[in-house]
GROMACS .gro file of C-alpha atoms in nm:
model
  452
    1MET     CA    1  -0.834   4.691   8.135
    2SER     CA    2  -0.644   4.521   7.854
    3ASN     CA    3  -0.552   4.243   8.097
    4LEU     CA    4  -0.919   4.192   8.181
    5ILE     CA    5  -1.011   4.166   7.813
    6GLY     CA    6  -0.731   3.910   7.752
    7VAL     CA    7  -0.854   3.691   8.039
    8MET     CA    8  -1.213   3.698   7.905
    9MET     CA    9  -1.092   3.604   7.553
   10ARG     CA   10  -0.901   3.302   7.689
   11ILE     CA   11  -1.212   3.189   7.881
   12PHE     CA   12  -1.424   3.220   7.564
   13ILE     CA   13  -1.177   3.013   7.358
   14LEU     CA   14  -1.169   2.741   7.624
   15MET     CA   15  -1.552   2.719   7.618
   16ILE     CA   16  -1.553   2.680   7.238
   17MET     CA   17  -1.296   2.397   7.258
   18PHE     CA   18  -1.499   2.224   7.528
   19VAL     CA   19  -1.818   2.231   7.315
   20SER     CA   20  -1.623   2.102   7.013
   21ILE     CA   21  -1.493   1.804   7.209
   22LEU     CA   22  -1.842   1.716   7.326
   23SER     CA   23  -1.994   1.729   6.974
   24GLY     CA   24  -1.712   1.517   6.818
   25CYS     CA   25  -1.757   1.211   7.040
   26ASP     CA   26  -1.650   0.872   6.872
   27ALA     CA   27  -1.971   0.670   6.798
   28ASP     CA   28  -1.774   0.342   6.789
   29ASN     CA   29  -1.718   0.368   7.159
   30LEU     CA   30  -2.091   0.371   7.237
   31PRO     CA   31  -2.241   0.042   7.384
   32PRO     CA   32  -2.464  -0.170   7.152
   33ALA     CA   33  -2.839  -0.119   7.151
   34ALA     CA   34  -3.023  -0.318   7.412
   35ASN     CA   35  -3.228  -0.525   7.162
   36THR     CA   36  -2.948  -0.635   6.926
   37ALA     CA   37  -2.930  -0.973   7.102
   38SER     CA   38  -3.261  -1.068   6.940
   39VAL     CA   39  -3.135  -1.002   6.586
   40THR     CA   40  -2.936  -1.285   6.425
   41LYS     CA   41  -2.724  -1.178   6.133
   42PRO     CA   42  -2.704  -1.459   5.872
   43GLU     CA   43  -2.371  -1.634   5.896
   44ILE     CA   44  -2.198  -1.879   5.663
   45VAL     CA   45  -2.064  -2.165   5.869
   46SER     CA   46  -1.982  -2.527   5.802
   47ALA     CA   47  -2.256  -2.783   5.852
   48PRO     CA   48  -2.287  -3.162   5.827
   49ILE     CA   49  -2.406  -3.135   5.464
   50GLN     CA   50  -2.210  -2.833   5.347
   51SER     CA   51  -2.151  -2.981   5.002
   52SER     CA   52  -2.525  -3.000   4.929
   53ALA     CA   53  -2.609  -2.661   5.075
   54GLN     CA   54  -2.428  -2.469   4.796
   55LEU     CA   55  -2.318  -2.184   5.021
   56THR     CA   56  -2.260  -1.828   4.908
   57ALA     CA   57  -1.921  -1.667   4.968
   58ALA     CA   58  -2.055  -1.435   5.238
   59ALA     CA   59  -2.387  -1.321   5.376
   60PRO     CA   60  -2.472  -0.952   5.345
   61SER     CA   61  -2.404  -0.757   5.664
   62GLN     CA   62  -2.733  -0.572   5.632
   63PRO     CA   63  -2.989  -0.782   5.433
   64SER     CA   64  -3.272  -0.588   5.276
   65SER     CA   65  -3.513  -0.799   5.487
   66GLN     CA   66  -3.343  -0.705   5.816
   67PRO     CA   67  -3.639  -0.513   5.966
   68SER     CA   68  -3.874  -0.801   5.879
   69ILE     CA   69  -3.653  -1.080   6.010
   70ARG     CA   70  -3.586  -0.882   6.332
   71SER     CA   71  -3.960  -0.865   6.394
   72THR     CA   72  -4.018  -1.232   6.311
   73LEU     CA   73  -3.722  -1.357   6.514
   74ASP     CA   74  -3.825  -1.142   6.807
   75LYS     CA   75  -4.164  -1.312   6.808
   76PHE     CA   76  -4.013  -1.662   6.801
   77ILE     CA   77  -3.747  -1.581   7.060
   78ALA     CA   78  -4.010  -1.427   7.285
   79ARG     CA   79  -4.185  -1.764   7.280
   80GLY     CA   80  -3.867  -1.945   7.385
   81TYR     CA   81  -3.721  -2.043   7.047
   82GLN     CA   82  -3.349  -2.025   6.973
   83VAL     CA   83  -3.168  -1.974   6.644
   84GLU     CA   84  -2.973  -2.268   6.497
   85GLU     CA   85  -2.669  -2.054   6.418
   86LYS     CA   86  -2.470  -2.332   6.250
   87HIS     CA   87  -2.746  -2.406   6.003
   88ILE     CA   88  -2.814  -2.057   5.861
   89PHE     CA   89  -2.747  -2.045   5.488
   90THR     CA   90  -2.810  -1.812   5.196
   91ARG     CA   91  -2.921  -1.980   4.874
   92ASN     CA   92  -3.046  -1.863   4.536
   93PHE     CA   93  -3.371  -2.053   4.477
   94GLU     CA   94  -3.484  -2.092   4.116
   95GLY     CA   95  -3.797  -1.889   4.047
   96ILE     CA   96  -3.778  -1.715   4.385
   97GLY     CA   97  -3.441  -1.547   4.425
   98GLU     CA   98  -3.178  -1.528   4.699
   99LEU     CA   99  -3.312  -1.619   5.042
  100THR     CA  100  -3.146  -1.656   5.381
  101VAL     CA  101  -3.279  -1.964   5.561
  102THR     CA  102  -3.278  -1.932   5.940
  103PRO     CA  103  -3.393  -2.236   6.143
  104VAL     CA  104  -3.539  -2.178   6.491
  105THR     CA  105  -3.606  -2.452   6.746
  106GLN     CA  106  -3.729  -2.495   7.101
  107PHE     CA  107  -3.672  -2.763   7.365
  108GLY     CA  108  -3.970  -2.890   7.558
  109ASN     CA  109  -4.232  -2.715   7.345
  110LEU     CA  110  -4.554  -2.916   7.368
  111THR     CA  111  -4.802  -2.649   7.258
  112GLU     CA  112  -4.672  -2.568   6.909
  113PHE     CA  113  -4.434  -2.740   6.674
  114PRO     CA  114  -4.078  -2.679   6.801
  115LEU     CA  115  -3.915  -2.617   6.461
  116SER     CA  116  -3.964  -2.354   6.192
  117LEU     CA  117  -3.765  -2.207   5.903
  118ILE     CA  118  -3.762  -1.831   5.843
  119LEU     CA  119  -3.682  -1.742   5.481
  120THR     CA  120  -3.598  -1.380   5.403
  121GLY     CA  121  -3.458  -1.194   5.107
  122GLY     CA  122  -3.551  -0.903   4.886
  123ASN     CA  123  -3.911  -0.821   4.967
  124LYS     CA  124  -3.998  -1.178   5.069
  125GLU     CA  125  -4.048  -1.333   5.411
  126ILE     CA  126  -4.164  -1.694   5.430
  127VAL     CA  127  -4.211  -1.893   5.751
  128LEU     CA  128  -4.218  -2.271   5.702
  129THR     CA  129  -4.350  -2.481   5.991
  130PRO     CA  130  -4.393  -2.859   5.941
  131ILE     CA  131  -4.746  -2.992   5.935
  132ARG     CA  132  -4.778  -3.226   6.232
  133ALA     CA  133  -5.067  -3.333   6.450
  134ASP     CA  134  -5.097  -3.227   6.813
  135GLY     CA  135  -4.911  -3.437   7.068
  136HIS     CA  136  -4.582  -3.435   6.878
  137PRO     CA  137  -4.261  -3.549   7.054
  138MET     CA  138  -4.007  -3.311   7.207
  139PHE     CA  139  -3.730  -3.155   6.999
  140SER     CA  140  -3.383  -3.293   7.070
  141SER     CA  141  -3.138  -3.165   6.807
  142PHE     CA  142  -3.120  -3.010   6.461
  143GLU     CA  143  -2.935  -3.264   6.247
  144ALA     CA  144  -2.897  -3.130   5.891
  145ILE     CA  145  -3.042  -2.911   5.617
  146SER     CA  146  -3.006  -2.946   5.240
  147PHE     CA  147  -3.106  -2.747   4.933
  148LYS     CA  148  -3.093  -3.018   4.666
  149ASP     CA  149  -3.364  -3.112   4.417
  150ILE     CA  150  -3.528  -3.410   4.586
  151ASP     CA  151  -3.749  -3.507   4.291
  152ASP     CA  152  -3.519  -3.481   3.992
  153GLY     CA  153  -3.700  -3.575   3.670
  154SER     CA  154  -4.046  -3.461   3.782
  155PRO     CA  155  -4.220  -3.144   3.650
  156GLN     CA  156  -4.051  -2.962   3.942
  157GLY     CA  157  -3.714  -3.112   3.855
  158GLY     CA  158  -3.421  -2.872   3.856
  159TYR     CA  159  -3.563  -2.654   4.134
  160ALA     CA  160  -3.387  -2.659   4.471
  161ASP     CA  161  -3.602  -2.791   4.756
  162ILE     CA  162  -3.545  -2.762   5.131
  163THR     CA  163  -3.493  -3.084   5.325
  164VAL     CA  164  -3.443  -3.091   5.701
  165ILE     CA  165  -3.358  -3.373   5.941
  166ALA     CA  166  -3.420  -3.313   6.312
  167ASN     CA  167  -3.409  -3.549   6.610
  168PHE     CA  168  -3.683  -3.586   6.872
  169ILE     CA  169  -3.750  -3.777   7.194
  170THR     CA  170  -4.075  -3.902   7.341
  171GLY     CA  171  -3.966  -3.870   7.704
  172ALA     CA  172  -4.175  -4.173   7.796
  173GLY     CA  173  -4.117  -4.547   7.813
  174GLN     CA  174  -3.797  -4.750   7.800
  175ASP     CA  175  -3.667  -4.566   7.491
  176GLY     CA  176  -3.808  -4.228   7.588
  177ALA     CA  177  -3.463  -4.067   7.605
  178LYS     CA  178  -3.338  -4.220   7.279
  179PRO     CA  179  -3.355  -3.973   6.989
  180PHE     CA  180  -3.521  -4.060   6.661
  181SER     CA  181  -3.513  -3.870   6.333
  182ASP     CA  182  -3.793  -3.700   6.146
  183ILE     CA  183  -3.772  -3.561   5.793
  184PHE     CA  184  -3.927  -3.239   5.663
  185ILE     CA  185  -3.939  -3.172   5.289
  186PHE     CA  186  -4.045  -2.834   5.151
  187LYS     CA  187  -4.062  -2.850   4.772
  188ASN     CA  188  -4.011  -2.546   4.554
  189ASP     CA  189  -4.354  -2.504   4.394
  190THR     CA  190  -4.197  -2.313   4.097
  191LYS     CA  191  -4.440  -2.027   4.171
  192GLY     CA  192  -4.238  -1.835   4.426
  193GLY     CA  193  -4.305  -2.047   4.734
  194PHE     CA  194  -4.265  -2.384   4.905
  195VAL     CA  195  -4.509  -2.666   4.984
  196GLU     CA  196  -4.444  -2.940   5.238
  197GLU     CA  197  -4.446  -3.282   5.069
  198THR     CA  198  -4.596  -3.485   5.354
  199SER     CA  199  -4.671  -3.792   5.139
  200LEU     CA  200  -4.305  -3.821   5.037
  201GLU     CA  201  -4.200  -3.767   5.400
  202ASP     CA  202  -4.425  -4.053   5.509
  203SER     CA  203  -4.299  -4.281   5.231
  204ILE     CA  204  -3.937  -4.218   5.327
  205THR     CA  205  -3.980  -4.257   5.703
  206SER     CA  206  -4.183  -4.577   5.660
  207SER     CA  207  -3.902  -4.722   5.447
  208ILE     CA  208  -3.625  -4.658   5.703
  209GLN     CA  209  -3.565  -4.919   5.971
  210SER     CA  210  -3.317  -4.731   6.194
  211ARG     CA  211  -3.418  -4.468   6.454
  212THR     CA  212  -3.187  -4.202   6.312
  213TYR     CA  213  -3.068  -4.147   5.957
  214THR     CA  214  -2.855  -3.930   5.734
  215MET     CA  215  -2.931  -3.700   5.445
  216LYS     CA  216  -2.773  -3.953   5.205
  217THR     CA  217  -3.021  -4.218   5.319
  218VAL     CA  218  -3.308  -3.975   5.264
  219PHE     CA  219  -3.202  -3.882   4.910
  220ASP     CA  220  -3.128  -4.245   4.813
  221LEU     CA  221  -3.478  -4.344   4.920
  222ALA     CA  222  -3.633  -4.040   4.750
  223LYS     CA  223  -3.458  -4.136   4.425
  224SER     CA  224  -3.584  -4.494   4.450
  225LEU     CA  225  -3.939  -4.380   4.524
  226ASN     CA  226  -3.921  -4.127   4.243
  227ASN     CA  227  -3.806  -4.396   3.997
  228ASN     CA  228  -4.095  -4.618   4.104
  229SER     CA  229  -4.331  -4.326   4.053
  230HIS     CA  230  -4.189  -4.265   3.705
  231THR     CA  231  -4.237  -4.634   3.626
  232GLU     CA  232  -4.599  -4.612   3.734
  233ASP     CA  233  -4.644  -4.296   3.527
  234LYS     CA  234  -4.498  -4.471   3.221
  235GLN     CA  235  -4.726  -4.767   3.275
  236ALA     CA  236  -5.024  -4.534   3.298
  237THR     CA  237  -4.913  -4.356   2.980
  238HIS     CA  238  -4.863  -4.691   2.807
  239SER     CA  239  -5.212  -4.806   2.904
  240GLN     CA  240  -5.364  -4.480   2.783
  241VAL     CA  241  -5.181  -4.499   2.450
  242ILE     CA  242  -5.300  -4.856   2.396
  243SER     CA  243  -5.656  -4.755   2.479
  244ASN     CA  244  -5.648  -4.460   2.239
  245LEU     CA  245  -5.502  -4.670   1.957
  246CYS     CA  246  -5.787  -4.918   1.971
  247ASP     CA  247  -6.029  -4.683   1.799
  248LYS     CA  248  -6.273  -4.708   1.510
  249ALA     CA  249  -6.009  -4.612   1.254
  250THR     CA  250  -5.790  -4.902   1.367
  251LEU     CA  251  -6.068  -5.160   1.388
  252THR     CA  252  -6.205  -5.077   1.042
  253ASN     CA  253  -5.864  -5.090   0.872
  254ALA     CA  254  -5.824  -5.410   0.670
  255ASP     CA  255  -5.451  -5.355   0.599
  256ILE     CA  256  -5.240  -5.497   0.881
  257ASP     CA  257  -4.927  -5.317   0.761
  258GLN     CA  258  -5.104  -4.981   0.804
  259VAL     CA  259  -5.224  -5.079   1.151
  260ILE     CA  260  -4.875  -5.185   1.257
  261GLN     CA  261  -4.730  -4.861   1.122
  262LYS     CA  262  -4.987  -4.659   1.318
  263TYR     CA  263  -4.895  -4.840   1.640
  264ASN     CA  264  -4.524  -4.802   1.571
  265ASP     CA  265  -4.550  -4.430   1.495
  266THR     CA  266  -4.756  -4.364   1.809
  267TYR     CA  267  -4.519  -4.564   2.032
  268THR     CA  268  -4.227  -4.367   1.890
  269LYS     CA  269  -4.399  -4.031   1.939
  270GLN     CA  270  -4.493  -4.115   2.299
  271GLY     CA  271  -4.145  -4.245   2.382
  272LEU     CA  272  -4.271  -4.593   2.469
  273ASP     CA  273  -4.053  -4.903   2.467
  274LEU     CA  274  -3.974  -5.026   2.116
  275SER     CA  275  -3.696  -5.267   2.203
  276GLU     CA  276  -3.736  -5.625   2.078
  277SER     CA  277  -3.950  -5.719   2.378
  278GLY     CA  278  -4.124  -5.381   2.364
  279GLU     CA  279  -4.222  -5.442   2.003
  280ASP     CA  280  -4.349  -5.787   2.100
  281ASN     CA  281  -4.576  -5.622   2.356
  282MET     CA  282  -4.689  -5.370   2.096
  283TYR     CA  283  -4.806  -5.651   1.867
  284LEU     CA  284  -4.977  -5.829   2.156
  285ALA     CA  285  -5.152  -5.504   2.254
  286MET     CA  286  -5.269  -5.466   1.897
  287GLY     CA  287  -5.393  -5.825   1.901
  288SER     CA  288  -5.585  -5.765   2.226
  289CYS     CA  289  -5.759  -5.470   2.063
  290PHE     CA  290  -5.887  -5.682   1.774
  291TYR     CA  291  -5.968  -5.982   1.996
  292GLU     CA  292  -6.189  -5.770   2.224
  293GLU     CA  293  -6.373  -5.638   1.921
  294THR     CA  294  -6.409  -5.993   1.788
  295LEU     CA  295  -6.572  -6.101   2.114
  296ARG     CA  296  -6.813  -5.808   2.086
  297LEU     CA  297  -6.908  -5.895   1.728
  298THR     CA  298  -6.969  -6.262   1.809
  299ALA     CA  299  -7.144  -6.211   2.145
  300THR     CA  300  -7.488  -6.318   2.013
  301ASN     CA  301  -7.369  -6.589   1.773
  302LYS     CA  302  -7.287  -6.901   1.975
  303ALA     CA  303  -7.178  -7.110   1.675
  304LEU     CA  304  -6.940  -6.839   1.557
  305ILE     CA  305  -6.802  -6.796   1.912
  306VAL     CA  306  -6.711  -7.166   1.924
  307GLN     CA  307  -6.556  -7.152   1.577
  308VAL     CA  308  -6.350  -6.843   1.667
  309GLN     CA  309  -6.217  -7.004   1.985
  310THR     CA  310  -6.121  -7.316   1.790
  311ILE     CA  311  -5.943  -7.114   1.520
  312LYS     CA  312  -5.762  -6.907   1.786
  313THR     CA  313  -5.635  -7.218   1.964
  314LEU     CA  314  -5.523  -7.395   1.645
  315LEU     CA  315  -5.344  -7.089   1.504
  316SER     CA  316  -5.153  -7.063   1.834
  317GLU     CA  317  -5.057  -7.431   1.811
  318ILE     CA  318  -4.932  -7.383   1.456
  319ASN     CA  319  -4.745  -7.068   1.554
  320ASN     CA  320  -4.568  -7.239   1.845
  321ALA     CA  321  -4.476  -7.538   1.627
  322ILE     CA  322  -4.320  -7.301   1.370
  323ILE     CA  323  -4.115  -7.130   1.644
  324ARG     CA  324  -3.983  -7.462   1.773
  325PHE     CA  325  -3.909  -7.588   1.421
  326ASN     CA  326  -3.697  -7.279   1.351
  327LEU     CA  327  -3.517  -7.313   1.684
  328HIS     CA  328  -3.431  -7.678   1.609
  329TYR     CA  329  -3.320  -7.599   1.256
  330ASN     CA  330  -3.107  -7.298   1.346
  331GLY     CA  331  -2.982  -7.421   1.681
  332GLY     CA  332  -3.146  -7.138   1.880
  333GLY     CA  333  -3.199  -6.765   1.835
  334THR     CA  334  -3.424  -6.517   2.013
  335MET     CA  335  -3.543  -6.370   1.683
  336TYR     CA  336  -3.772  -6.669   1.632
  337THR     CA  337  -3.932  -6.623   1.974
  338HIS     CA  338  -3.988  -6.255   1.903
  339GLY     CA  339  -4.135  -6.344   1.565
  340GLY     CA  340  -4.370  -6.589   1.731
  341ASN     CA  341  -4.490  -6.329   1.982
  342ARG     CA  342  -4.566  -6.088   1.702
  343SER     CA  343  -4.748  -6.357   1.506
  344GLU     CA  344  -4.976  -6.412   1.808
  345GLY     CA  345  -5.078  -6.047   1.791
  346ALA     CA  346  -5.119  -6.053   1.414
  347ASN     CA  347  -5.334  -6.368   1.433
  348GLN     CA  348  -5.599  -6.176   1.627
  349PHE     CA  349  -5.615  -5.924   1.342
  350TYR     CA  350  -5.664  -6.207   1.090
  351ILE     CA  351  -5.937  -6.372   1.301
  352HIS     CA  352  -6.114  -6.036   1.329
  353GLN     CA  353  -6.111  -5.999   0.949
  354PHE     CA  354  -6.242  -6.355   0.916
  355VAL     CA  355  -6.532  -6.275   1.152
  356LYS     CA  356  -6.625  -5.955   0.969
  357MET     CA  357  -6.619  -6.135   0.634
  358THR     CA  358  -6.835  -6.415   0.776
  359LEU     CA  359  -7.089  -6.178   0.928
  360ASN     CA  360  -7.107  -5.979   0.603
  361GLY     CA  361  -7.199  -6.292   0.403
  362SER     CA  362  -6.873  -6.437   0.274
  363LYS     CA  363  -6.915  -6.592  -0.071
  364PRO     CA  364  -6.818  -6.955  -0.141
  365ASP     CA  365  -6.475  -7.009  -0.299
  366VAL     CA  366  -6.412  -7.382  -0.315
  367ASP     CA  367  -6.149  -7.354  -0.590
  368GLY     CA  368  -5.953  -7.095  -0.396
  369TYR     CA  369  -5.987  -7.305  -0.082
  370ASN     CA  370  -5.856  -7.622  -0.252
  371LYS     CA  371  -5.571  -7.431  -0.415
  372ARG     CA  372  -5.450  -7.290  -0.081
  373LEU     CA  373  -5.486  -7.627   0.087
  374ALA     CA  374  -5.276  -7.792  -0.186
  375GLU     CA  375  -5.003  -7.528  -0.140
  376ILE     CA  376  -5.003  -7.588   0.234
  377ASN     CA  377  -4.969  -7.965   0.193
  378GLN     CA  378  -4.684  -7.922  -0.056
  379GLY     CA  379  -4.504  -7.702   0.191
  380LEU     CA  380  -4.551  -7.951   0.476
  381THR     CA  381  -4.417  -8.229   0.255
  382LYS     CA  382  -4.100  -8.027   0.190
  383LEU     CA  383  -4.059  -7.957   0.561
  384LYS     CA  384  -4.090  -8.329   0.639
  385ALA     CA  385  -3.816  -8.401   0.388
  386PHE     CA  386  -3.561  -8.178   0.563
  387ASN     CA  387  -3.256  -8.391   0.646
  388LYS     CA  388  -3.011  -8.125   0.754
  389VAL     CA  389  -2.980  -7.841   0.999
  390ALA     CA  390  -2.836  -7.494   0.959
  391GLY     CA  391  -2.459  -7.465   0.991
  392THR     CA  392  -2.349  -7.773   0.802
  393ASP     CA  393  -2.388  -7.900   0.447
  394ASP     CA  394  -2.332  -8.263   0.542
  395TRP     CA  395  -2.468  -8.333   0.888
  396GLU     CA  396  -2.327  -8.691   0.884
  397SER     CA  397  -1.976  -8.548   0.885
  398ASN     CA  398  -2.055  -8.315   1.175
  399ARG     CA  399  -1.865  -8.405   1.491
  400ASP     CA  400  -2.170  -8.370   1.712
  401LYS     CA  401  -2.394  -8.620   1.531
  402ILE     CA  402  -2.605  -8.684   1.839
  403ASP     CA  403  -2.698  -8.318   1.872
  404VAL     CA  404  -2.782  -8.292   1.501
  405ALA     CA  405  -2.994  -8.606   1.520
  406LYS     CA  406  -3.191  -8.459   1.811
  407ARG     CA  407  -3.250  -8.139   1.620
  408LEU     CA  408  -3.371  -8.328   1.312
  409SER     CA  409  -3.602  -8.537   1.526
  410GLY     CA  410  -3.741  -8.222   1.685
  411MET     CA  411  -3.802  -8.067   1.343
  412LYS     CA  412  -3.999  -8.371   1.222
  413SER     CA  413  -4.205  -8.370   1.542
  414GLU     CA  414  -4.300  -8.004   1.492
  415VAL     CA  415  -4.401  -8.068   1.129
  416GLU     CA  416  -4.633  -8.341   1.257
  417THR     CA  417  -4.783  -8.094   1.503
  418MET     CA  418  -4.835  -7.839   1.225
  419THR     CA  419  -4.997  -8.102   1.003
  420SER     CA  420  -5.236  -8.218   1.275
  421SER     CA  421  -5.336  -7.864   1.375
  422ILE     CA  422  -5.387  -7.758   1.012
  423GLU     CA  423  -5.611  -8.060   0.949
  424LYS     CA  424  -5.825  -7.962   1.249
  425LEU     CA  425  -5.834  -7.604   1.126
  426THR     CA  426  -5.953  -7.699   0.779
  427ARG     CA  427  -6.229  -7.913   0.931
  428SER     CA  428  -6.346  -7.610   1.130
  429LEU     CA  429  -6.364  -7.402   0.809
  430GLN     CA  430  -6.663  -7.593   0.674
  431ALA     CA  431  -6.797  -7.317   0.451
  432GLN     CA  432  -6.489  -7.317   0.223
  433ASP     CA  433  -6.564  -6.958   0.139
  434ALA     CA  434  -6.364  -6.636   0.090
  435ALA     CA  435  -6.324  -6.595   0.468
  436ALA     CA  436  -6.171  -6.945   0.495
  437VAL     CA  437  -5.943  -6.873   0.198
  438TYR     CA  438  -5.830  -6.556   0.377
  439LEU     CA  439  -5.710  -6.759   0.678
  440LEU     CA  440  -5.546  -7.029   0.462
  441ASP     CA  441  -5.354  -6.757   0.278
  442ARG     CA  442  -5.193  -6.668   0.610
  443LEU     CA  443  -5.077  -7.029   0.658
  444VAL     CA  444  -4.937  -7.047   0.304
  445ASN     CA  445  -4.726  -6.739   0.380
  446LYS     CA  446  -4.604  -6.879   0.713
  447ILE     CA  447  -4.489  -7.207   0.559
  448GLN     CA  448  -4.322  -7.031   0.265
  449ASN     CA  449  -4.133  -6.813   0.513
  450ILE     CA  450  -3.991  -7.127   0.680
  451LEU     CA  451  -3.886  -7.273   0.348
  452GLY     CA  452  -3.739  -6.961   0.250
   0.00000   0.00000   0.00000
């Protein structure tokens, strides 16, 4: 009996051990699930533009978006797409967060576009498919992907965009088997998404002569186009500033120094060009403002229109003669050309004041007129008497006597031009009133500035 009990106990122990072995089976030895082939885990691999992709050290083995990307990839793969394994990257996009970018492509797809990007990360899933018309060519190869800012300096500057180059073939004609590149640019919209920039794509592709191209070519062209766009934007801003400056407050201001200061302050505030040539243009813009208003004020007064045009022409002749005189005397110098440009702008202000005074009934001032005219003639006489040029006290002892003689001859010729133009101007100022005195005052100042 005891032997029978011992046998039964041994059988019971063996059964317990057998159950324990079955329940402790090693899960690592089980075969993978049947559908794991359709799930592509993000990998970090080298690519043609690795330096611009800004790769992370490693992709997470189980991204938080795994269920979503499995579903999305399954749908693409079911339609015949394949994953571009070598071009999967994880990138932290400003304003969006960390996303894994998975490109999928398909050969011979003629019913839908054969390239898409699946972006997943956190609670986001974004599918980017290029906007192309029906009848697109066949996909050939995925060339490169980049995550650089393609429009640095714009309002979106500093945000990483997605740029893709892929090659296609038409399959028809003599070059049907030769691949050609197409570019796809998805700009970070700074609001948590991406927008395809088709206009920039078209501008880049129309500027490239070769069938295939590199990412460097694309970014070089984008930079050039962006610079041109910035130039156009600056020109538009410049035009708007000029338009805004020519307002009632400017046109009713009789103090040219205050007007110039207003223009200068506004140009500085708006960041417009105030180099030497930029300041020249500022004066000319100011002059255009006053000239347009002068034309408006004289539109119904034919006699005054003719007088204004005569004065404008003669003041320009005098101004140019003064520039050339200074250049002869000093042997050159861009400062005199810049001064002349600014005088052209200022002259339009003076003519505008003359017109307003005339239309408001300028009072006669013969004594003032004759006094200014005498001062002008005295100044011209002194200019005619100049017998030396800048840089030497005794021009006869200068080694280059021929050059000095030419400069002196040029100076005398310009004084003659000034004299002739001033005589014509005084004949046009028949009223000899306060308005005429106002213009002659300007000439007195110009001649005194030459003398010194």
